[in-house]
N, CA, C and O atoms as a DFTB+ gen file, in Angstrom:
604 C
 N C O
     1  1       0.851      -1.184       0.000
     2  2       0.000       0.000       0.000
     3  2       0.886       1.233       0.000
     4  3       1.953       1.232       0.613
     5  1       0.467       2.248      -0.659
     6  2       1.208       3.501      -0.722
     7  2       0.855       4.339       0.501
     8  3      -0.118       5.094       0.495
     9  1       1.655       4.195       1.542
    10  2       1.375       4.867       2.808
    11  2       1.382       6.380       2.642
    12  3       0.588       7.077       3.272
    13  1       2.279       6.893       1.794
    14  2       2.360       8.349       1.590
    15  2       1.035       8.904       1.108
    16  3       0.632       9.993       1.518
    17  1       0.356       8.173       0.248
    18  2      -0.914       8.665      -0.262
    19  2      -2.021       8.520       0.775
    20  3      -2.745       9.479       1.041
    21  1      -2.162       7.350       1.358
    22  2      -3.244       7.090       2.305
    23  2      -3.163       8.033       3.498
    24  3      -4.191       8.486       3.999
    25  1      -1.951       8.332       3.958
    26  2      -1.764       9.163       5.137
    27  2      -2.221      10.600       4.945
    28  3      -2.416      11.317       5.927
    29  1      -2.396      11.033       3.712
    30  2      -2.809      12.421       3.486
    31  2      -4.311      12.606       3.634
    32  3      -4.782      13.743       3.669
    33  1      -5.069      11.535       3.720
    34  2      -6.517      11.603       3.853
    35  2      -6.930      11.240       5.277
    36  3      -6.200      10.551       5.989
    37  1      -8.098      11.709       5.680
    38  2      -8.646      11.305       6.974
    39  2      -8.893       9.799       6.951
    40  3      -9.315       9.260       5.928
    41  1      -8.637       9.114       8.065
    42  2      -8.890       7.666       8.098
    43  2     -10.348       7.370       7.744
    44  3     -11.253       8.102       8.142
    45  1     -10.558       6.309       7.006
    46  2     -11.880       5.838       6.579
    47  2     -12.611       6.813       5.655
    48  3     -13.807       6.644       5.417
    49  1     -11.932       7.811       5.138
    50  2     -12.578       8.721       4.191
    51  2     -12.596       8.075       2.808
    52  3     -11.904       7.089       2.559
    53  1     -13.398       8.648       1.917
    54  2     -13.410       8.148       0.542
    55  2     -12.025       8.250      -0.078
    56  3     -11.615       7.360      -0.822
    57  1     -11.297       9.326       0.218
    58  2      -9.958       9.488      -0.338
    59  2      -9.012       8.391       0.116
    60  3      -8.258       7.847      -0.691
    61  1      -9.046       8.059       1.409
    62  2      -8.186       6.992       1.931
    63  2      -8.569       5.643       1.330
    64  3      -7.699       4.840       0.993
    65  1      -9.857       5.400       1.197
    66  2     -10.309       4.132       0.609
    67  2      -9.916       4.046      -0.864
    68  3      -9.541       2.976      -1.344
    69  1     -10.000       5.168      -1.583
    70  2      -9.586       5.195      -2.988
    71  2      -8.091       4.908      -3.096
    72  3      -7.656       4.172      -3.981
    73  1      -7.316       5.488      -2.197
    74  2      -5.866       5.254      -2.197
    75  2      -5.548       3.776      -1.969
    76  3      -4.646       3.226      -2.601
    77  1      -6.284       3.143      -1.071
    78  2      -6.095       1.713      -0.830
    79  2      -6.454       0.899      -2.076
    80  3      -5.754      -0.054      -2.420
    81  1      -7.537       1.274      -2.745
    82  2      -7.933       0.569      -3.973
    83  2      -6.880       0.738      -5.065
    84  3      -6.595      -0.207      -5.800
    85  1      -6.298       1.938      -5.177
    86  2      -5.246       2.157      -6.170
    87  2      -4.005       1.336      -5.833
    88  3      -3.342       0.819      -6.732
    89  1      -3.689       1.214      -4.555
    90  2      -2.547       0.391      -4.151
    91  2      -2.789      -1.072      -4.521
    92  3      -1.872      -1.762      -4.965
    93  1      -4.019      -1.542      -4.339
    94  2      -4.359      -2.917      -4.732
    95  2      -4.245      -3.089      -6.239
    96  3      -3.722      -4.098      -6.713
    97  1      -4.730      -2.110      -6.993
    98  2      -4.613      -2.170      -8.454
    99  2      -3.149      -2.189      -8.859
   100  3      -2.759      -2.952      -9.743
   101  1      -2.337      -1.355      -8.220
   102  2      -0.913      -1.280      -8.547
   103  2      -0.190      -2.590      -8.237
   104  3       0.819      -2.907      -8.866
   105  1      -0.704      -3.348      -7.273
   106  2      -0.100      -4.643      -6.945
   107  2      -0.514      -5.730      -7.928
   108  3       0.284      -6.606      -8.261
   109  1      -1.751      -5.677      -8.390
   110  2      -2.303      -6.726      -9.244
   111  2      -1.920      -6.539     -10.716
   112  3      -1.549      -7.503     -11.385
   113  1      -2.005      -5.331     -11.212
   114  2      -1.920      -5.103     -12.652
   115  2      -0.539      -5.398     -13.242
   116  3      -0.470      -6.121     -14.237
   117  1       0.554      -4.888     -12.695
   118  2       1.847      -5.163     -13.335
   119  2       2.226      -6.639     -13.308
   120  3       2.890      -7.125     -14.224
   121  1       1.812      -7.351     -12.272
   122  2       2.178      -8.755     -12.126
   123  2       1.182      -9.691     -12.802
   124  3       1.458     -10.875     -12.997
   125  1       0.021      -9.144     -13.158
   126  2      -1.051      -9.941     -13.784
   127  2      -1.492     -11.074     -12.866
   128  3      -1.837     -12.160     -13.331
   129  1      -1.478     -10.812     -11.550
   130  2      -1.946     -11.791     -10.571
   131  2      -3.465     -11.858     -10.674
   132  3      -4.131     -10.826     -10.749
   133  1      -4.007     -13.058     -10.676
   134  2      -5.460     -13.212     -10.727
   135  2      -5.996     -13.036     -12.137
   136  3      -5.325     -13.345     -13.122
   137  1      -7.221     -12.533     -12.211
   138  2      -7.882     -12.363     -13.508
   139  2      -8.018     -10.884     -13.833
   140  3      -7.933     -10.044     -12.937
   141  1      -8.227     -10.556     -15.105
   142  2      -8.443      -9.152     -15.454
   143  2      -9.622      -8.532     -14.701
   144  3      -9.614      -7.334     -14.417
   145  1     -10.630      -9.339     -14.379
   146  2     -11.785      -8.809     -13.665
   147  2     -11.385      -8.220     -12.310
   148  3     -11.981      -7.241     -11.862
   149  1     -10.387      -8.807     -11.660
   150  2      -9.892      -8.264     -10.397
   151  2      -9.273      -6.890     -10.583
   152  3      -9.503      -5.985      -9.780
   153  1      -8.489      -6.733     -11.638
   154  2      -7.906      -5.427     -11.932
   155  2      -8.958      -4.385     -12.245
   156  3      -8.867      -3.241     -11.801
   157  1      -9.964      -4.792     -13.020
   158  2     -11.080      -3.889     -13.344
   159  2     -11.788      -3.470     -12.057
   160  3     -12.136      -2.303     -11.882
   161  1     -11.995      -4.420     -11.174
   162  2     -12.675      -4.133      -9.912
   163  2     -11.947      -3.031      -9.144
   164  3     -12.575      -2.061      -8.718
   165  1     -10.623      -3.169      -8.961
   166  2      -9.886      -2.179      -8.165
   167  2      -9.889      -0.805      -8.828
   168  3      -9.978       0.213      -8.141
   169  1      -9.792      -0.768     -10.151
   170  2      -9.837       0.520     -10.852
   171  2     -11.213       1.171     -10.715
   172  3     -11.319       2.366     -10.440
   173  1     -12.257       0.377     -10.909
   174  2     -13.634       0.866     -10.771
   175  2     -13.862       1.442      -9.376
   176  3     -14.438       2.519      -9.226
   177  1     -13.407       0.716      -8.362
   178  2     -13.601       1.155      -6.984
   179  2     -12.836       2.438      -6.682
   180  3     -13.360       3.338      -6.025
   181  1     -11.607       2.520      -7.156
   182  2     -10.801       3.723      -6.905
   183  2     -11.429       4.940      -7.567
   184  3     -11.536       5.997      -6.945
   185  1     -11.843       4.804      -8.812
   186  2     -12.459       5.930      -9.530
   187  2     -13.723       6.386      -8.802
   188  3     -13.918       7.579      -8.572
   189  1     -14.570       5.436      -8.445
   190  2     -15.811       5.772      -7.731
   191  2     -15.506       6.544      -6.448
   192  3     -16.149       7.552      -6.158
   193  1     -14.531       6.069      -5.687
   194  2     -14.237       6.704      -4.392
   195  2     -13.525       8.041      -4.537
   196  3     -13.728       8.930      -3.711
   197  1     -12.693       8.211      -5.566
   198  2     -12.102       9.544      -5.792
   199  2     -13.194      10.560      -6.108
   200  3     -13.171      11.676      -5.588
   201  1     -14.157      10.181      -6.959
   202  2     -15.266      11.093      -7.253
   203  2     -16.056      11.395      -5.974
   204  3     -16.395      12.549      -5.709
   205  1     -16.341      10.370      -5.198
   206  2     -17.099      10.578      -3.957
   207  2     -16.322      11.440      -2.968
   208  3     -16.919      12.203      -2.208
   209  1     -15.008      11.326      -2.974
   210  2     -14.196      12.170      -2.092
   211  2     -14.414      13.647      -2.422
   212  3     -14.617      14.467      -1.526
   213  1     -14.371      13.978      -3.709
   214  2     -14.568      15.367      -4.116
   215  2     -16.000      15.815      -3.803
   216  3     -16.207      16.917      -3.296
   217  1     -16.977      14.973      -4.101
   218  2     -18.382      15.318      -3.850
   219  2     -18.637      15.511      -2.356
   220  3     -19.354      16.430      -1.961
   221  1     -18.054      14.648      -1.529
   222  2     -18.341      14.684      -0.089
   223  2     -17.709      15.880       0.616
   224  3     -18.055      16.162       1.763
   225  1     -16.801      16.581      -0.032
   226  2     -16.236      17.784       0.590
   227  2     -17.317      18.833       0.821
   228  3     -17.243      19.616       1.768
   229  1     -18.324      18.839      -0.055
   230  2     -19.382      19.843       0.013
   231  2     -20.681      19.304       0.587
   232  3     -21.676      20.027       0.642
   233  1     -20.691      18.062       1.010
   234  2     -21.920      17.486       1.548
   235  2     -21.795      15.989       1.680
   236  3     -20.695      15.440       1.614
   237  1     -22.907      15.333       1.865
   238  2     -22.941      13.903       2.117
   239  2     -22.890      13.130       0.812
   240  3     -23.681      13.387      -0.095
   241  1     -21.972      12.192       0.711
   242  2     -21.852      11.362      -0.491
   243  2     -22.457       9.978      -0.288
   244  3     -22.344       9.127      -1.170
   245  1     -23.092       9.737       0.845
   246  2     -23.712       8.435       1.072
   247  2     -24.835       8.222       0.060
   248  3     -25.508       9.169      -0.350
   249  1     -25.022       6.985      -0.328
   250  2     -26.090       6.671      -1.270
   251  2     -25.765       7.026      -2.705
   252  3     -26.655       7.029      -3.556
   253  1     -24.502       7.329      -2.993
   254  2     -24.131       7.719      -4.345
   255  2     -23.728       6.543      -5.221
   256  3     -23.385       6.741      -6.386
   257  1     -23.761       5.323      -4.693
   258  2     -23.403       4.173      -5.506
   259  2     -24.513       3.920      -6.517
   260  3     -25.645       3.597      -6.158
   261  1     -24.169       4.072      -7.758
   262  2     -25.137       3.908      -8.834
   263  2     -24.663       2.796      -9.752
   264  3     -23.618       2.923     -10.388
   265  1     -25.391       1.746      -9.826
   266  2     -25.001       0.600     -10.620
   267  2     -24.751       1.023     -12.054
   268  3     -25.599       1.659     -12.681
   269  1     -23.593       0.671     -12.566
   270  2     -23.178       0.992     -13.934
   271  2     -23.120       2.495     -14.185
   272  3     -23.132       2.900     -15.348
   273  1     -23.059       3.335     -13.172
   274  2     -23.223       4.774     -13.380
   275  2     -22.077       5.585     -12.791
   276  3     -22.300       6.353     -11.855
   277  1     -20.877       5.446     -13.297
   278  2     -19.787       6.308     -12.855
   279  2     -19.910       7.694     -13.481
   280  3     -19.412       8.671     -12.923
   281  1     -20.566       7.787     -14.629
   282  2     -20.687       9.089     -15.300
   283  2     -21.425      10.135     -14.464
   284  3     -20.960      11.273     -14.407
   285  1     -22.550       9.817     -13.810
   286  2     -23.186      10.833     -12.958
   287  2     -22.284      11.290     -11.814
   288  3     -22.313      12.459     -11.428
   289  1     -21.484      10.371     -11.271
   290  2     -20.544      10.758     -10.220
   291  2     -19.488      11.705     -10.778
   292  3     -19.126      12.689     -10.132
   293  1     -18.994      11.407     -11.975
   294  2     -17.995      12.273     -12.615
   295  2     -18.561      13.673     -12.814
   296  3     -17.896      14.672     -12.543
   297  1     -19.792      13.726     -13.287
   298  2     -20.424      15.029     -13.531
   299  2     -20.614      15.789     -12.218
   300  3     -20.317      16.981     -12.142
   301  1     -21.102      15.109     -11.196
   302  2     -21.341      15.759      -9.908
   303  2     -20.030      16.244      -9.277
   304  3     -20.002      17.273      -8.602
   305  1     -18.944      15.492      -9.505
   306  2     -17.642      15.881      -8.966
   307  2     -17.008      17.005      -9.777
   308  3     -16.078      17.664      -9.313
   309  1     -17.516      17.222     -10.998
   310  2     -16.967      18.274     -11.849
   311  2     -15.857      17.807     -12.768
   312  3     -15.103      18.626     -13.292
   313  1     -15.745      16.497     -12.973
   314  2     -14.714      15.955     -13.870
   315  2     -15.217      16.017     -15.305
   316  3     -16.295      15.510     -15.615
   317  1     -14.438      16.637     -16.173
   318  2     -14.811      16.745     -17.593
   319  2     -14.152      15.620     -18.369
   320  3     -12.927      15.512     -18.421
   321  1     -14.985      14.787     -18.970
   322  2     -14.522      13.584     -19.655
   323  2     -14.359      13.823     -21.153
   324  3     -15.145      14.536     -21.776
   325  1     -13.321      13.211     -21.711
   326  2     -13.222      13.122     -23.164
   327  2     -14.222      12.049     -23.614
   328  3     -14.778      11.335     -22.781
   329  1     -14.448      11.936     -24.905
   330  2     -15.371      10.914     -25.402
   331  2     -14.899       9.510     -25.019
   332  3     -15.705       8.671     -24.615
   333  1     -13.602       9.255     -25.145
   334  2     -13.107       7.916     -24.819
   335  2     -13.211       7.639     -23.317
   336  3     -13.499       6.512     -22.914
   337  1     -12.980       8.656     -22.490
   338  2     -13.137       8.483     -21.040
   339  2     -14.597       8.250     -20.679
   340  3     -14.905       7.430     -19.815
   341  1     -15.489       8.966     -21.336
   342  2     -16.917       8.802     -21.085
   343  2     -17.339       7.360     -21.396
   344  3     -18.085       6.749     -20.631
   345  1     -16.860       6.825     -22.515
   346  2     -17.185       5.448     -22.892
   347  2     -16.629       4.469     -21.856
   348  3     -17.331       3.558     -21.417
   349  1     -15.367       4.661     -21.469
   350  2     -14.759       3.745     -20.513
   351  2     -15.463       3.791     -19.163
   352  3     -15.694       2.748     -18.553
   353  1     -15.807       4.978     -18.693
   354  2     -16.532       5.079     -17.416
   355  2     -17.889       4.391     -17.498
   356  3     -18.331       3.758     -16.539
   357  1     -18.548       4.517     -18.652
   358  2     -19.861       3.891     -18.827
   359  2     -19.766       2.370     -18.805
   360  3     -20.694       1.695     -18.360
   361  1     -18.655       1.832     -19.280
   362  2     -18.518       0.383     -19.384
   363  2     -17.764      -0.258     -18.225
   364  3     -17.815      -1.476     -18.055
   365  1     -17.074       0.536     -17.434
   366  2     -16.186      -0.011     -16.423
   367  2     -16.893      -0.930     -15.427
   368  3     -16.451      -2.059     -15.216
   369  1     -17.948      -0.482     -14.831
   370  2     -18.654      -1.313     -13.847
   371  2     -19.279      -2.538     -14.504
   372  3     -19.342      -3.608     -13.900
   373  1     -19.738      -2.379     -15.734
   374  2     -20.329      -3.529     -16.428
   375  2     -19.298      -4.623     -16.678
   376  3     -19.645      -5.802     -16.735
   377  1     -18.040      -4.241     -16.825
   378  2     -17.003      -5.247     -17.057
   379  2     -16.831      -6.149     -15.837
   380  3     -16.400      -7.296     -15.958
   381  1     -17.165      -5.632     -14.684
   382  2     -17.041      -6.436     -13.472
   383  2     -18.424      -6.970     -13.096
   384  3     -18.972      -6.600     -12.058
   385  1     -18.980      -7.828     -13.927
   386  2     -20.365      -8.236     -13.743
   387  2     -20.569      -9.214     -12.600
   388  3     -21.719      -9.452     -12.229
   389  1     -19.523      -9.800     -12.015
   390  2     -19.748     -10.655     -10.849
   391  2     -20.206      -9.823      -9.667
   392  3     -20.994     -10.291      -8.844
   393  1     -19.718      -8.587      -9.574
   394  2     -20.170      -7.699      -8.500
   395  2     -21.548      -7.144      -8.822
   396  3     -22.389      -6.979      -7.939
   397  1     -21.763      -6.861     -10.087
   398  2     -23.026      -6.297     -10.546
   399  2     -23.659      -7.286     -11.518
   400  3     -23.555      -7.099     -12.730
   401  1     -24.319      -8.344     -11.015
   402  2     -24.878      -9.341     -11.940
   403  2     -25.889      -8.706     -12.891
   404  3     -26.606      -7.771     -12.534
   405  1     -25.926      -9.236     -14.094
   406  2     -26.851      -8.713     -15.092
   407  2     -28.284      -8.996     -14.662
   408  3     -28.585     -10.068     -14.136
   409  1     -29.156      -8.033     -14.888
   410  2     -30.579      -8.245     -14.651
   411  2     -31.118      -9.186     -15.710
   412  3     -30.515      -9.368     -16.767
   413  1     -32.252      -9.775     -15.413
   414  2     -32.869     -10.683     -16.368
   415  2     -33.096      -9.965     -17.690
   416  3     -33.635      -8.858     -17.729
   417  1     -32.678     -10.611     -18.766
   418  2     -32.853     -10.032     -20.095
   419  2     -31.746      -9.062     -20.488
   420  3     -31.738      -8.561     -21.612
   421  1     -30.820      -8.794     -19.587
   422  2     -29.737      -7.860     -19.872
   423  2     -28.528      -8.634     -20.399
   424  3     -28.236      -9.730     -19.919
   425  1     -27.837      -8.078     -21.366
   426  2     -26.652      -8.730     -21.910
   427  2     -25.542      -8.763     -20.873
   428  3     -25.304      -7.783     -20.167
   429  1     -24.874      -9.887     -20.791
   430  2     -23.708     -10.001     -19.922
   431  2     -22.501      -9.557     -20.744
   432  3     -22.265     -10.090     -21.828
   433  1     -21.737      -8.591     -20.243
   434  2     -20.594      -8.117     -21.019
   435  2     -19.521      -9.194     -21.146
   436  3     -19.433     -10.104     -20.323
   437  1     -18.723      -9.073     -22.178
   438  2     -17.603      -9.999     -22.358
   439  2     -16.611      -9.811     -21.222
   440  3     -16.516      -8.733     -20.635
   441  1     -15.877     -10.870     -20.922
   442  2     -14.849     -10.752     -19.897
   443  2     -13.841      -9.691     -20.310
   444  3     -13.474      -9.603     -21.482
   445  1     -13.389      -8.882     -19.349
   446  2     -12.379      -7.880     -19.687
   447  2     -11.040      -8.543     -19.997
   448  3     -10.750      -9.645     -19.534
   449  1     -10.245      -7.855     -20.779
   450  2      -8.897      -8.315     -21.083
   451  2      -7.909      -7.488     -20.264
   452  3      -8.281      -6.486     -19.654
   453  1      -6.650      -7.916     -20.256
   454  2      -5.641      -7.108     -19.563
   455  2      -5.467      -5.764     -20.243
   456  3      -5.106      -4.787     -19.587
   457  1      -5.715      -5.692     -21.549
   458  2      -5.679      -4.406     -22.247
   459  2      -6.766      -3.476     -21.698
   460  3      -6.520      -2.287     -21.495
   461  1      -7.969      -4.017     -21.456
   462  2      -9.041      -3.230     -20.833
   463  2      -8.604      -2.730     -19.457
   464  3      -8.866      -1.585     -19.088
   465  1      -7.940      -3.594     -18.711
   466  2      -7.479      -3.234     -17.368
   467  2      -6.439      -2.114     -17.446
   468  3      -6.479      -1.170     -16.657
   469  1      -5.515      -2.221     -18.393
   470  2      -4.490      -1.179     -18.538
   471  2      -5.127       0.180     -18.847
   472  3      -4.698       1.206     -18.317
   473  1      -6.134       0.182     -19.693
   474  2      -6.843       1.435     -20.009
   475  2      -7.563       1.984     -18.777
   476  3      -7.533       3.185     -18.512
   477  1      -8.205       1.094     -18.035
   478  2      -8.913       1.520     -16.821
   479  2      -7.932       2.064     -15.790
   480  3      -8.225       3.053     -15.117
   481  1      -6.773       1.429     -15.660
   482  2      -5.769       1.876     -14.695
   483  2      -5.207       3.244     -15.096
   484  3      -4.997       4.110     -14.246
   485  1      -4.968       3.427     -16.386
   486  2      -4.477       4.731     -16.850
   487  2      -5.490       5.829     -16.531
   488  3      -5.114       6.925     -16.117
   489  1      -6.772       5.531     -16.724
   490  2      -7.815       6.506     -16.400
   491  2      -7.883       6.732     -14.888
   492  3      -8.047       7.867     -14.440
   493  1      -7.759       5.665     -14.105
   494  2      -7.781       5.813     -12.642
   495  2      -6.621       6.690     -12.169
   496  3      -6.801       7.520     -11.277
   497  1      -5.439       6.518     -12.753
   498  2      -4.298       7.372     -12.403
   499  2      -4.564       8.832     -12.757
   500  3      -4.217       9.737     -11.999
   501  1      -5.182       9.052     -13.916
   502  2      -5.499      10.422     -14.333
   503  2      -6.504      11.059     -13.369
   504  3      -6.351      12.219     -12.986
   505  1      -7.521      10.303     -12.984
   506  2      -8.532      10.816     -12.060
   507  2      -7.918      11.022     -10.676
   508  3      -8.280      11.965      -9.973
   509  1      -7.011      10.165     -10.290
   510  2      -6.309      10.323      -9.020
   511  2      -5.554      11.660      -9.003
   512  3      -5.661      12.424      -8.044
   513  1      -4.804      11.931     -10.050
   514  2      -4.038      13.176     -10.129
   515  2      -4.976      14.384     -10.176
   516  3      -4.693      15.413      -9.562
   517  1      -6.086      14.263     -10.897
   518  2      -7.087      15.332     -10.959
   519  2      -7.644      15.606      -9.557
   520  3      -7.820      16.758      -9.162
   521  1      -7.914      14.536      -8.819
   522  2      -8.441      14.675      -7.461
   523  2      -7.485      15.486      -6.600
   524  3      -7.911      16.377      -5.866
   525  1      -6.200      15.184      -6.686
   526  2      -5.221      15.920      -5.887
   527  2      -5.163      17.384      -6.289
   528  3      -5.016      18.257      -5.434
   529  1      -5.277      17.654      -7.564
   530  2      -5.262      19.042      -8.037
   531  2      -6.462      19.802      -7.494
   532  3      -6.322      20.909      -6.975
   533  1      -7.637      19.205      -7.616
   534  2      -8.868      19.838      -7.141
   535  2      -8.840      19.996      -5.629
   536  3      -9.295      21.007      -5.093
   537  1      -8.311      19.009      -4.955
   538  2      -8.321      18.975      -3.498
   539  2      -7.138      19.711      -2.875
   540  3      -7.069      19.854      -1.654
   541  1      -6.203      20.179      -3.713
   542  2      -5.051      20.899      -3.193
   543  2      -4.042      20.021      -2.489
   544  3      -3.343      20.481      -1.585
   545  1      -3.956      18.767      -2.887
   546  2      -3.036      17.816      -2.243
   547  2      -1.867      17.507      -3.190
   548  3      -1.594      16.339      -3.469
   549  1      -1.195      18.512      -3.673
   550  2      -0.130      18.276      -4.646
   551  2       1.253      18.471      -4.040
   552  3       2.151      18.980      -4.710
   553  1       1.438      18.081      -2.801
   554  2       2.735      18.218      -2.141
   555  2       3.727      17.210      -2.716
   556  3       3.343      16.284      -3.432
   557  1       4.995      17.399      -2.396
   558  2       6.021      16.463      -2.826
   559  2       5.777      15.071      -2.294
   560  3       6.080      14.082      -2.961
   561  1       5.228      14.990      -1.091
   562  2       4.916      13.692      -0.482
   563  2       3.943      12.912      -1.369
   564  3       4.117      11.712      -1.582
   565  1       2.925      13.596      -1.883
   566  2       1.950      12.936      -2.752
   567  2       2.602      12.555      -4.072
   568  3       2.378      11.452      -4.569
   569  1       3.394      13.434      -4.644
   570  2       4.038      13.113      -5.921
   571  2       4.908      11.868      -5.777
   572  3       4.928      11.023      -6.672
   573  1       5.631      11.744      -4.655
   574  2       6.431      10.541      -4.428
   575  2       5.523       9.321      -4.314
   576  3       5.848       8.253      -4.832
   577  1       4.390       9.478      -3.638
   578  2       3.445       8.373      -3.507
   579  2       2.879       7.935      -4.849
   580  3       2.729       6.741      -5.108
   581  1       2.563       8.917      -5.710
   582  2       2.050       8.589      -7.038
   583  2       3.096       7.841      -7.857
   584  3       2.773       6.907      -8.591
   585  1       4.347       8.261      -7.722
   586  2       5.416       7.603      -8.470
   587  2       5.522       6.138      -8.069
   588  3       5.774       5.285      -8.920
   589  1       5.335       5.831      -6.785
   590  2       5.386       4.449      -6.312
   591  2       4.282       3.598      -6.934
   592  3       4.466       2.400      -7.145
   593  1       3.137       4.212      -7.227
   594  2       2.006       3.459      -7.753
   595  2       2.120       3.152      -9.239
   596  3       1.495       2.208      -9.721
   597  1       2.899       3.925      -9.966
   598  2       2.984       3.737     -11.418
   599  2       3.947       2.607     -11.758
   600  3       4.916       2.348     -11.045
   601  1       3.646       1.944     -12.872
   602  2       4.547       0.875     -13.320
   603  2       4.975       1.148     -14.732
   604  3       5.737       0.372     -15.307
């Protein structure tokens, strides 16, 4: 776990939980331990919690978990997505369908590939850095922590 990053957030906050999820992603993705779905899961969770961290600064973020809906969280947090980011955010939770089983009559998405995971991780890193910029957490300590997470 990247202690430098987690330590900058209040314990049990969305920011600290997002940092833990990013540390898990950073451990799984370069080594390809487990399945791609595990990597997708950690990226999805980190992105969701970074958005909730920004949203919760101005109020309560409880109840913001929206199945297959990272885009409304991005909008509420003020994150401006490119078209490719918008598509990836829309599909990210669906790729992890064991957590979010398909409703009756709904198509089950194809299993994610490691290429899908790499794209999700790159987006999670970008959103992580955006979060620090918005939140004013761009100290040298954080930059060192971010460097530890990248592969």
